[in-house]
Short mmCIF file of N, CA, C and O in Angstrom, two decimals:
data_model
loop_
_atom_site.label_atom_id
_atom_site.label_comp_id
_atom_site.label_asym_id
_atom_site.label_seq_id
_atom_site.Cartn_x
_atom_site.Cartn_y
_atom_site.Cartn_z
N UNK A 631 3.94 29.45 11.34
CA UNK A 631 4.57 28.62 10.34
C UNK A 631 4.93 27.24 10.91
O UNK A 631 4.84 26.25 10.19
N UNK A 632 5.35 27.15 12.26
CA UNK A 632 5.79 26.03 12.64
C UNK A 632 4.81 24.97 12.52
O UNK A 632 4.98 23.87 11.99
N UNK A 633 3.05 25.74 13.46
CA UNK A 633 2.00 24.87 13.27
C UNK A 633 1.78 23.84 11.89
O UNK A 633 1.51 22.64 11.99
N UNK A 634 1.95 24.57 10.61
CA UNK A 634 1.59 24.15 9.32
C UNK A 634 2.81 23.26 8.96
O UNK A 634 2.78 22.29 8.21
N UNK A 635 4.05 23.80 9.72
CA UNK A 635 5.19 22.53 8.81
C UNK A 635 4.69 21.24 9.52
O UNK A 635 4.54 20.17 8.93
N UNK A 636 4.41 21.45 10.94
CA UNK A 636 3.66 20.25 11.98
C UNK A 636 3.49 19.22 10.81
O UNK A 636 4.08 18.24 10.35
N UNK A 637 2.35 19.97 10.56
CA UNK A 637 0.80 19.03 10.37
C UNK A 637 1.68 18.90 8.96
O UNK A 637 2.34 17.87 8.90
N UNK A 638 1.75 19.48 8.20
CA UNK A 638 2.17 19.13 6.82
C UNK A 638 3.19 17.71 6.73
O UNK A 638 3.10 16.80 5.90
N UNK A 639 4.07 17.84 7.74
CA UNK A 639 5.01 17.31 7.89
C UNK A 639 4.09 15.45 8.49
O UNK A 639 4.35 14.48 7.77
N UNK A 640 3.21 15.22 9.66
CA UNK A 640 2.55 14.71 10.12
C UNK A 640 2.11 13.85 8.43
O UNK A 640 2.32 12.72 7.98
N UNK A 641 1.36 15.22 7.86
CA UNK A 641 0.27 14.31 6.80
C UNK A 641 1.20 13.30 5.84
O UNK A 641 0.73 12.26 5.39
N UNK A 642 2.47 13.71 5.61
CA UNK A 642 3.33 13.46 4.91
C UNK A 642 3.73 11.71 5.18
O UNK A 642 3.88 10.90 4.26
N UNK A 643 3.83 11.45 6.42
CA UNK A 643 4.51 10.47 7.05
C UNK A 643 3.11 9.31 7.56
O UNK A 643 3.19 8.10 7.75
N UNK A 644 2.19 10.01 7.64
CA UNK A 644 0.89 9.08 7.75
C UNK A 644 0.69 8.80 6.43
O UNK A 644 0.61 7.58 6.26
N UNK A 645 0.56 9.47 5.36
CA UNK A 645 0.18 8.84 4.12
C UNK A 645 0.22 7.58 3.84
O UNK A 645 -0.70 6.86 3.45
N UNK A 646 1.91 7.20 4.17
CA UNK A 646 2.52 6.17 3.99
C UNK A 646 2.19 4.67 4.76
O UNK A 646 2.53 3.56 4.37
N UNK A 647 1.63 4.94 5.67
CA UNK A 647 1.31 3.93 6.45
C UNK A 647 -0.14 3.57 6.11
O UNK A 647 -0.53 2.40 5.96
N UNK A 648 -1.17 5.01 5.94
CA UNK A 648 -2.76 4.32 5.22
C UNK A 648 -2.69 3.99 4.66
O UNK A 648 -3.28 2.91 4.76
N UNK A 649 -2.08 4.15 3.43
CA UNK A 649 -2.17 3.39 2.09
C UNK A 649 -1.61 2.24 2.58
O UNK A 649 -2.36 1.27 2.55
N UNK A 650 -0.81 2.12 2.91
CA UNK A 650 0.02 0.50 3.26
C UNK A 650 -0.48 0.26 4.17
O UNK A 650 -0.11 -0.83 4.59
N UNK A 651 -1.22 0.75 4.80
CA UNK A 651 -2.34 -0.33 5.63
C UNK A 651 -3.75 -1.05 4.93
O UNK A 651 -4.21 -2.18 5.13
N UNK A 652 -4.24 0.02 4.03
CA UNK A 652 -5.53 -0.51 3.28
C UNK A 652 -4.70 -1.08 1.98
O UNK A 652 -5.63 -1.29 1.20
N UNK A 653 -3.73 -1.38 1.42
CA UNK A 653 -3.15 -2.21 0.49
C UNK A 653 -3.05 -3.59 1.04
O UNK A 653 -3.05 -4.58 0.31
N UNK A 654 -2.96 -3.61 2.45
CA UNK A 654 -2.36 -5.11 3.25
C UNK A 654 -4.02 -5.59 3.33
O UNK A 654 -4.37 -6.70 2.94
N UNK A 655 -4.62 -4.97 3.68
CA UNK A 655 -6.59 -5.22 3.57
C UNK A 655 -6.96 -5.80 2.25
O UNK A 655 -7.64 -6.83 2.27
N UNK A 656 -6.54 -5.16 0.87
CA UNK A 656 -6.87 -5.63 -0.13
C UNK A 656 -6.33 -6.38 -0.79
O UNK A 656 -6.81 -7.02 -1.72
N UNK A 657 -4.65 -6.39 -0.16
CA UNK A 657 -4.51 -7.92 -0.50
C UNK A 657 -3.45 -9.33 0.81
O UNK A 657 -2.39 -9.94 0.93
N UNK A 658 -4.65 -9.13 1.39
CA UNK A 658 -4.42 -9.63 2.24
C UNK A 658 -3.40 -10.78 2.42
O UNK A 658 -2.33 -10.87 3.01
N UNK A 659 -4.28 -11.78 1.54
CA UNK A 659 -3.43 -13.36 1.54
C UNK A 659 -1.99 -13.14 0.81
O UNK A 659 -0.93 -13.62 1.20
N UNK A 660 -2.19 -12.28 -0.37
CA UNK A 660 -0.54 -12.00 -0.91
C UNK A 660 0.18 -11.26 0.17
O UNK A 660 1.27 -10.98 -0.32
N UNK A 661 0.13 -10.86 1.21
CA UNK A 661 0.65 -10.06 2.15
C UNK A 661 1.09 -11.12 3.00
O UNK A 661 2.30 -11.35 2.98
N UNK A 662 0.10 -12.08 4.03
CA UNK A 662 0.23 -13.05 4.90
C UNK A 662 0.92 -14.12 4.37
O UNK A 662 1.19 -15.10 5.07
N UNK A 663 1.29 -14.01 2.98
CA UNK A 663 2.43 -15.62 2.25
C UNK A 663 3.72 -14.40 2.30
O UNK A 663 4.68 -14.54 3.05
N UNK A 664 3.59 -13.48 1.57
CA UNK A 664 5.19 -12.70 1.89
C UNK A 664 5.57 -12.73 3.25
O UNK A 664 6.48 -13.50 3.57
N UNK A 665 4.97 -11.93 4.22
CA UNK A 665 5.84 -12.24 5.29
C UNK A 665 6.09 -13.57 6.04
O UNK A 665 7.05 -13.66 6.81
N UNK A 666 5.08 -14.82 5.79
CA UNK A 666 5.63 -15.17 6.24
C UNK A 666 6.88 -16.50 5.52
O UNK A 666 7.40 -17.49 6.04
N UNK A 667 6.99 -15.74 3.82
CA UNK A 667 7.98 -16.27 3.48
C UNK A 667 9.45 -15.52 3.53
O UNK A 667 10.42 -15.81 2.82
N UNK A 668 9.39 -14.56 4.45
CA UNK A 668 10.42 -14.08 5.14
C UNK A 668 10.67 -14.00 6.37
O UNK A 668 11.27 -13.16 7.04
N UNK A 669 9.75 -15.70 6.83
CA UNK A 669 10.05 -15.69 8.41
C UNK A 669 9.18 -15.03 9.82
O UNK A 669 9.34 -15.30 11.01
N UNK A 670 8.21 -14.07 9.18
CA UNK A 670 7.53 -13.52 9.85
C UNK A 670 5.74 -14.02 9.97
O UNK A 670 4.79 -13.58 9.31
N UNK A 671 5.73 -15.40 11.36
CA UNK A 671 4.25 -15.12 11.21
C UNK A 671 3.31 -14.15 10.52
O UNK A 671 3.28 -12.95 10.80
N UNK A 672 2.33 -14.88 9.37
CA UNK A 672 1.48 -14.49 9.01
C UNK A 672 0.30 -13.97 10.31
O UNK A 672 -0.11 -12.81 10.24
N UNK A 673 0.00 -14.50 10.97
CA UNK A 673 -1.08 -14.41 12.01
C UNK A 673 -0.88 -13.30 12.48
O UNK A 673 -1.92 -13.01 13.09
N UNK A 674 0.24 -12.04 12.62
CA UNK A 674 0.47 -11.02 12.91
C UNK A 674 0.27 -9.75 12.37
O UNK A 674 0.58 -8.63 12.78
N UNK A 675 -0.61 -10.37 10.85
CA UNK A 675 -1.00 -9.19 9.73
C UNK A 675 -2.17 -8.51 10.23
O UNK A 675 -2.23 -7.34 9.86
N UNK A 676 -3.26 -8.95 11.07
CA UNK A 676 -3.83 -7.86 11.66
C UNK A 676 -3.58 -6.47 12.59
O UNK A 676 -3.99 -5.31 12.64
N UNK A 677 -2.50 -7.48 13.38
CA UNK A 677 -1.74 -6.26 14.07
C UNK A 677 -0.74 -5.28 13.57
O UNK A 677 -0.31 -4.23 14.05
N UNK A 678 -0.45 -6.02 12.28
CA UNK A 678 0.44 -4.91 11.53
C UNK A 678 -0.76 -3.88 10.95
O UNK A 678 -0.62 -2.69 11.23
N UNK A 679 -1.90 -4.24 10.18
CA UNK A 679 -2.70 -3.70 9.66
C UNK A 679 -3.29 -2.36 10.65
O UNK A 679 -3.68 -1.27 10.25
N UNK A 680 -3.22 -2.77 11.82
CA UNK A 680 -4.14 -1.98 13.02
C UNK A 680 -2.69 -1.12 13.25
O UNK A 680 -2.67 0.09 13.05
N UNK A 681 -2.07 -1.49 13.47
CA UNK A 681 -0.57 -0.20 13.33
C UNK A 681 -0.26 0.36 12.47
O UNK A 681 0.38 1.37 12.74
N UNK A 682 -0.49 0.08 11.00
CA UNK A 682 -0.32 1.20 10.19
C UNK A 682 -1.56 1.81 10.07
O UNK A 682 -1.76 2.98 10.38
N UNK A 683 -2.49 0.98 9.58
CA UNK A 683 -4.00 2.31 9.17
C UNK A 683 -4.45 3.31 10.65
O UNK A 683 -4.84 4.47 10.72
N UNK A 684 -4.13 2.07 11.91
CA UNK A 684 -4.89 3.20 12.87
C UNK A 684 -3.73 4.33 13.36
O UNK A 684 -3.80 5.50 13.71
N UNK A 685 -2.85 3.56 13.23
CA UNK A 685 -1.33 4.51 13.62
C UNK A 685 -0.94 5.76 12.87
O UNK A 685 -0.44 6.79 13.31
N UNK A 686 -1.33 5.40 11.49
CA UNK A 686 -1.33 6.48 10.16
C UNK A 686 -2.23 7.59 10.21
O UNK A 686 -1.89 8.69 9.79
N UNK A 687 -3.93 7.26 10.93
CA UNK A 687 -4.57 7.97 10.84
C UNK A 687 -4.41 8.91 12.41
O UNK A 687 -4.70 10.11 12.41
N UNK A 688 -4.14 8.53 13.12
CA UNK A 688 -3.69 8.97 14.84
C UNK A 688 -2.90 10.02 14.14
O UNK A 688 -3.41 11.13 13.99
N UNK A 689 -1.26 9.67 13.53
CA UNK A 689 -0.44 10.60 13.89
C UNK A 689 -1.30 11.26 12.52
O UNK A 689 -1.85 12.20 13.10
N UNK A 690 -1.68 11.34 11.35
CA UNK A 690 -2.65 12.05 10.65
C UNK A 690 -3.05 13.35 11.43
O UNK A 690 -2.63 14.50 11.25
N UNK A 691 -4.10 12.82 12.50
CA UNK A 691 -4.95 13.70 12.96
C UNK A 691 -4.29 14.53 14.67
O UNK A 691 -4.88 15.32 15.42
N UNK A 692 -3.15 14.03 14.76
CA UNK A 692 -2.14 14.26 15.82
C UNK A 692 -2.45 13.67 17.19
O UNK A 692 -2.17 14.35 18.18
N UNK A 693 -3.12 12.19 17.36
CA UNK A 693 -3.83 12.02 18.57
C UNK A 693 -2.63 10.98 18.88
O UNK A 693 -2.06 10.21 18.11
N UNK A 694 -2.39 11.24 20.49
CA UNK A 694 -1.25 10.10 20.94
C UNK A 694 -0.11 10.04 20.37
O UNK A 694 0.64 9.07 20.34
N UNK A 695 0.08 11.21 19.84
CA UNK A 695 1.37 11.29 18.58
C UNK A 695 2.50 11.36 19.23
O UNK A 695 3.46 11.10 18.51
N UNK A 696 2.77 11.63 20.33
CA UNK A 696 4.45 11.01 20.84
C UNK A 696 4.70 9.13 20.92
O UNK A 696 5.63 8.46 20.46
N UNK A 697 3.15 8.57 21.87
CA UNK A 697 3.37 7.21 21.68
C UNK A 697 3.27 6.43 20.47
O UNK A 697 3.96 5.47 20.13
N UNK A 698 2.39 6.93 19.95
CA UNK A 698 2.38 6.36 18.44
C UNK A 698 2.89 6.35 17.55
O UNK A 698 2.70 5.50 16.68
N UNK A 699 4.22 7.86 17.44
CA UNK A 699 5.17 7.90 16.77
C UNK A 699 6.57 7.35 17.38
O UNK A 699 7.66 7.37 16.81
N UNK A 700 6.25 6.76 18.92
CA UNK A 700 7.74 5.69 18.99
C UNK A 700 7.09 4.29 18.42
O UNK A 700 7.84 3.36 18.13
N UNK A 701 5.99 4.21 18.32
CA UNK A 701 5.30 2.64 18.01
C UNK A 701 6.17 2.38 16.71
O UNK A 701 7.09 1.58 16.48
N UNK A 702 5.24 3.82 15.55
CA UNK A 702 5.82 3.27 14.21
C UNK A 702 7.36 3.55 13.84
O UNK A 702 7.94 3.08 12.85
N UNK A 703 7.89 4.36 14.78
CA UNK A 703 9.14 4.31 14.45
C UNK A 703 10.32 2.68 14.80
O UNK A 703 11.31 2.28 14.19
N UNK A 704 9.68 2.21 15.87
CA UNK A 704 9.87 0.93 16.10
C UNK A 704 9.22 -0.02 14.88
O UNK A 704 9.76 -1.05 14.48
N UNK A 705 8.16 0.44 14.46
CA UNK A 705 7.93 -0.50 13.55
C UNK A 705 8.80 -0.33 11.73
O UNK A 705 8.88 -1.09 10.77
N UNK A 706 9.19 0.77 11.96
CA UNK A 706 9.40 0.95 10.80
C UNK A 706 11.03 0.27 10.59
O UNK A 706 11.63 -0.37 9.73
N UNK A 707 11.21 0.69 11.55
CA UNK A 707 13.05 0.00 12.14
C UNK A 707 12.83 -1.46 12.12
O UNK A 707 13.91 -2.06 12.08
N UNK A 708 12.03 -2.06 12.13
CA UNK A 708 11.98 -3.49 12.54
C UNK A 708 11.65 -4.27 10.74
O UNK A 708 12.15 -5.26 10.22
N UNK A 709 10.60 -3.28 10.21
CA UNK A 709 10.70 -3.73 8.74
C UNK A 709 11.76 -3.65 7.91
O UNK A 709 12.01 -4.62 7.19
N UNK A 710 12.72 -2.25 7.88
CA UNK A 710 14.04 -2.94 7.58
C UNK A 710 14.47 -3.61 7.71
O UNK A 710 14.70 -4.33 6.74
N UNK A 711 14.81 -3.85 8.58
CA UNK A 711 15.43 -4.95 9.30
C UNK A 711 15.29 -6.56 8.75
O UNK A 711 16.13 -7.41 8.44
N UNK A 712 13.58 -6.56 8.80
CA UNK A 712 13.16 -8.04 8.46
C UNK A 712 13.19 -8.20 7.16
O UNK A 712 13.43 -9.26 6.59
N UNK A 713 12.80 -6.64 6.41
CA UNK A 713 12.21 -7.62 5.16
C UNK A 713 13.11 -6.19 3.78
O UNK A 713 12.96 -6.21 2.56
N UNK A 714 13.80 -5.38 4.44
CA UNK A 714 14.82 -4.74 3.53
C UNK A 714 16.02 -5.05 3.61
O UNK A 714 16.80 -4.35 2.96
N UNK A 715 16.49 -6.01 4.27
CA UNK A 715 18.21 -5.72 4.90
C UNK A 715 19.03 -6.82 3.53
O UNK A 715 19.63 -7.82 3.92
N UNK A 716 19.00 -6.62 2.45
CA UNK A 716 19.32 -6.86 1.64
C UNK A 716 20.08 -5.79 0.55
O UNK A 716 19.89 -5.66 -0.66
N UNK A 717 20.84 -5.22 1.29
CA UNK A 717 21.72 -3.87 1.15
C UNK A 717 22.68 -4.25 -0.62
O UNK A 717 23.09 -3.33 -1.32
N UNK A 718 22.83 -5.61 -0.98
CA UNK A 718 23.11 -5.61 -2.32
C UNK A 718 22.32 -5.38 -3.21
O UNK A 718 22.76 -5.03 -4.30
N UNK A 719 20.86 -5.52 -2.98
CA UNK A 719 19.85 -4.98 -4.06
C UNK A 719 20.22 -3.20 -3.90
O UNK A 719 20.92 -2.51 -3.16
N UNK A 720 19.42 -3.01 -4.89
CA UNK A 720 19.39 -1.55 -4.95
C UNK A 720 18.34 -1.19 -4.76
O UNK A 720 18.36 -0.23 -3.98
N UNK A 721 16.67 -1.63 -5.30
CA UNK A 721 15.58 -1.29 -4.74
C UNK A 721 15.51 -2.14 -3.00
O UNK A 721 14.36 -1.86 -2.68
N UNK A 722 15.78 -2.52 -2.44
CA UNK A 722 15.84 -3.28 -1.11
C UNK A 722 16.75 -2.06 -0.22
O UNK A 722 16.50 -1.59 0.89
N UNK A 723 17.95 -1.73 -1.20
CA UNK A 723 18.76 -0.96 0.01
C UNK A 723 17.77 0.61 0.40
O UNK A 723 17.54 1.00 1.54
N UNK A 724 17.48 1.05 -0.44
CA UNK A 724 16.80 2.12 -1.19
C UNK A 724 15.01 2.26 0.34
O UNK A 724 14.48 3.19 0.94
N UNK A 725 14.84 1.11 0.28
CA UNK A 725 13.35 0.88 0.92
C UNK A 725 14.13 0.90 2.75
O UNK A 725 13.56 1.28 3.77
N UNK A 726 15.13 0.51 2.65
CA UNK A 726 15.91 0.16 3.74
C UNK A 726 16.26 1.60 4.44
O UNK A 726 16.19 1.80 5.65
N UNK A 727 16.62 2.52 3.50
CA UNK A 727 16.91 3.49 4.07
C UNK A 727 16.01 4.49 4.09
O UNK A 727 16.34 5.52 4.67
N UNK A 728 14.68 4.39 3.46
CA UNK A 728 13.50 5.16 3.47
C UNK A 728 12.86 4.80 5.22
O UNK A 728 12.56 5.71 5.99
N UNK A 729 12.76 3.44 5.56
CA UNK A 729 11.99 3.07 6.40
C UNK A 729 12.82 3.76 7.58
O UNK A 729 12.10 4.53 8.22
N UNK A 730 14.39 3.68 8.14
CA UNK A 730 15.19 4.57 8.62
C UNK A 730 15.19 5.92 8.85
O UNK A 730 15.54 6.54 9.86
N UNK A 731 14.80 6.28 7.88
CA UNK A 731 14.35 8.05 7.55
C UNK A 731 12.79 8.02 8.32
O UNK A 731 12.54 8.48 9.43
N UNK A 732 12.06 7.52 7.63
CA UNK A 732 10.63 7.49 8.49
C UNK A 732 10.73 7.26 9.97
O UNK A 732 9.98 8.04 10.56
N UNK A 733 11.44 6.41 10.84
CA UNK A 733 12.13 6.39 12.00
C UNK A 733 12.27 7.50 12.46
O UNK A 733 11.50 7.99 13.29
N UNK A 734 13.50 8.21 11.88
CA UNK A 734 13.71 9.58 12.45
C UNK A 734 12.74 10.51 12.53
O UNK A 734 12.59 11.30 13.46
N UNK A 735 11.76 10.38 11.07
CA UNK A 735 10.96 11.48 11.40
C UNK A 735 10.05 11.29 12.32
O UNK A 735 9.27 12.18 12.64
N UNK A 736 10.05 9.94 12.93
CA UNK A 736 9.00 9.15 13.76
C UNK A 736 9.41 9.80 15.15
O UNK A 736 8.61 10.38 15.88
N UNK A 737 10.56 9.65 15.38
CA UNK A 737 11.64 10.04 16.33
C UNK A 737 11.41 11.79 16.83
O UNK A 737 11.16 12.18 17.97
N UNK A 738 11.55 12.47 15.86
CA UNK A 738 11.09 13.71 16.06
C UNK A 738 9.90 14.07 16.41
O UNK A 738 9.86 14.98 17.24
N UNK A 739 8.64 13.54 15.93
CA UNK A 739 7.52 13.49 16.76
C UNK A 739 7.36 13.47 18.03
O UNK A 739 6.77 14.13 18.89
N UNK A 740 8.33 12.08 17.91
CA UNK A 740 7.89 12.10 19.67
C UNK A 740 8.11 12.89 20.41
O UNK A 740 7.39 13.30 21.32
N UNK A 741 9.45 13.31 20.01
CA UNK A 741 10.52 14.20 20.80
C UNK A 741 9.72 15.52 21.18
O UNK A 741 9.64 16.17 22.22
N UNK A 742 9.01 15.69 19.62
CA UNK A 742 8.33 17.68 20.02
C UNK A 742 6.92 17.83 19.73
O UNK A 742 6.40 18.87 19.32
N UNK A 743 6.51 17.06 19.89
CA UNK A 743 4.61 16.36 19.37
C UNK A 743 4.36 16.74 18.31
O UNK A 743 5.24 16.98 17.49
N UNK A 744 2.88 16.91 18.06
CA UNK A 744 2.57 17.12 16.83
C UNK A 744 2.21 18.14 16.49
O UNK A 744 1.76 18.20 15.34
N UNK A 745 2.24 19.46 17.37
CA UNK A 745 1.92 21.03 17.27
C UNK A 745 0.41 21.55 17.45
O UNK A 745 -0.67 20.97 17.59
N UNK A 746 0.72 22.58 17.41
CA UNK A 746 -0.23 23.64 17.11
C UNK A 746 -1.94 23.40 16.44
O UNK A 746 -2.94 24.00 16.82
N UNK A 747 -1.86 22.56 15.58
CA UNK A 747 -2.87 22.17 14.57
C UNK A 747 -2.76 20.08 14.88
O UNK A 747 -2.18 19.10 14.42
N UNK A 748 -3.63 20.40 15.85
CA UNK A 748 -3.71 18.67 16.56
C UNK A 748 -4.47 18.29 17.43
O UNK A 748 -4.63 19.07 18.36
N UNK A 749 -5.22 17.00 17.47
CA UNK A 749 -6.35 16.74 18.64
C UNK A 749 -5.09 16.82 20.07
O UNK A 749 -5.53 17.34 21.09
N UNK A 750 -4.11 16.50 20.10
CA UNK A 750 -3.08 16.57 21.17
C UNK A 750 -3.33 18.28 21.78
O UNK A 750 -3.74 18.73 22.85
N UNK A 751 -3.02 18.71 20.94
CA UNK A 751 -2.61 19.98 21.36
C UNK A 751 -4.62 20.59 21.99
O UNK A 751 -4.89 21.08 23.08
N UNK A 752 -5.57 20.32 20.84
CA UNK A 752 -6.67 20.71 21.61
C UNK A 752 -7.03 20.41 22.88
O UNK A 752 -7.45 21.32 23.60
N UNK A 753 -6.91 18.84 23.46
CA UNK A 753 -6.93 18.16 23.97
C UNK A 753 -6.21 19.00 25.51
O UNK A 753 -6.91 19.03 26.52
N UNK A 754 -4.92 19.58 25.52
CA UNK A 754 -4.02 19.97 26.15
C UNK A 754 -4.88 21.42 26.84
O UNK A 754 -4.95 21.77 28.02
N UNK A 755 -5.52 22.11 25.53
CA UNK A 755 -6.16 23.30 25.91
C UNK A 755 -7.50 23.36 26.55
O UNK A 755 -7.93 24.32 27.19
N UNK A 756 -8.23 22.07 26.28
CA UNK A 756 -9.16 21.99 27.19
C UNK A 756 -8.93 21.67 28.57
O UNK A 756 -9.59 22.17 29.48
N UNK A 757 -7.71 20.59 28.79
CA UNK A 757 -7.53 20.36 30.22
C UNK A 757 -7.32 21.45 30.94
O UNK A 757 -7.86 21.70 32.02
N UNK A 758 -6.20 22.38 30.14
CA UNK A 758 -5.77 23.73 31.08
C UNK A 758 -6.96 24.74 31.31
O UNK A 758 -6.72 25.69 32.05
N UNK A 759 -8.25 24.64 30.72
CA UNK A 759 -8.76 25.89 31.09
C UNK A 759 -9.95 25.62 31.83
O UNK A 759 -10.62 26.54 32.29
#
């Protein structure tokens, strides 16, 4: 059971980042004027793009999933920060404390990998034998 909450749990938290990685792809230029009309170089939307889609699909498929889940948990902490911390809105506070939550669950990854059902864990069983 643990294996399946893993991965279930995994697919759950990558979702969020593919889609919002291939949304930042399709709309690119409306993406690169928002952030950086909140201060945040535009020129940095590739590397955001390459951290969520490739980061989304990694912890997806459980590869590198302790480093990759402190990456996006850092990243996810840092988008509050920049572009939710507007705690009098209600959709802003709301996104603020989702990205926080994703953190933690980012946090827990690292802490206990990605289980049972994971290129990590295969990966682990080929070295040992």
């Amino acid at each position: 059971m643990n294996a399946s909450l893993a991965l279930f749990g995994r697919i759950g938290l990558s979702l969020v980042f593919i889609i919002s990685g291939w949304g930042k792809i399709a709309g690119y230029a409306g993406t690169q004027q928002y952030m950086e009309a909140m201060g945040v170089p535009g020129a940095l939307l590739p590397l955001v793009i390459a951290l969520e889609l490739g980061g989304g699909l990694a912890i997806l498929g459980g590869l590198f999933t302790r480093w990759i889940a402190l990456a996006l948990a850092a990243f996810s902490l840092a988008s509050a920060a920049l572009f939710h911390a507007n705690l009098g809105d209600a959709a802003q506070a709301i996104n603020f404390w989702k990205n926080v939550a994703m953190a933690g669950g980012f946090l827990m990854l690292a802490a206990h990998g990605a289980g049972a059902l994971s290129l990590d864990h295969l990966w682990a069983k080929r070295r040992n034998a």
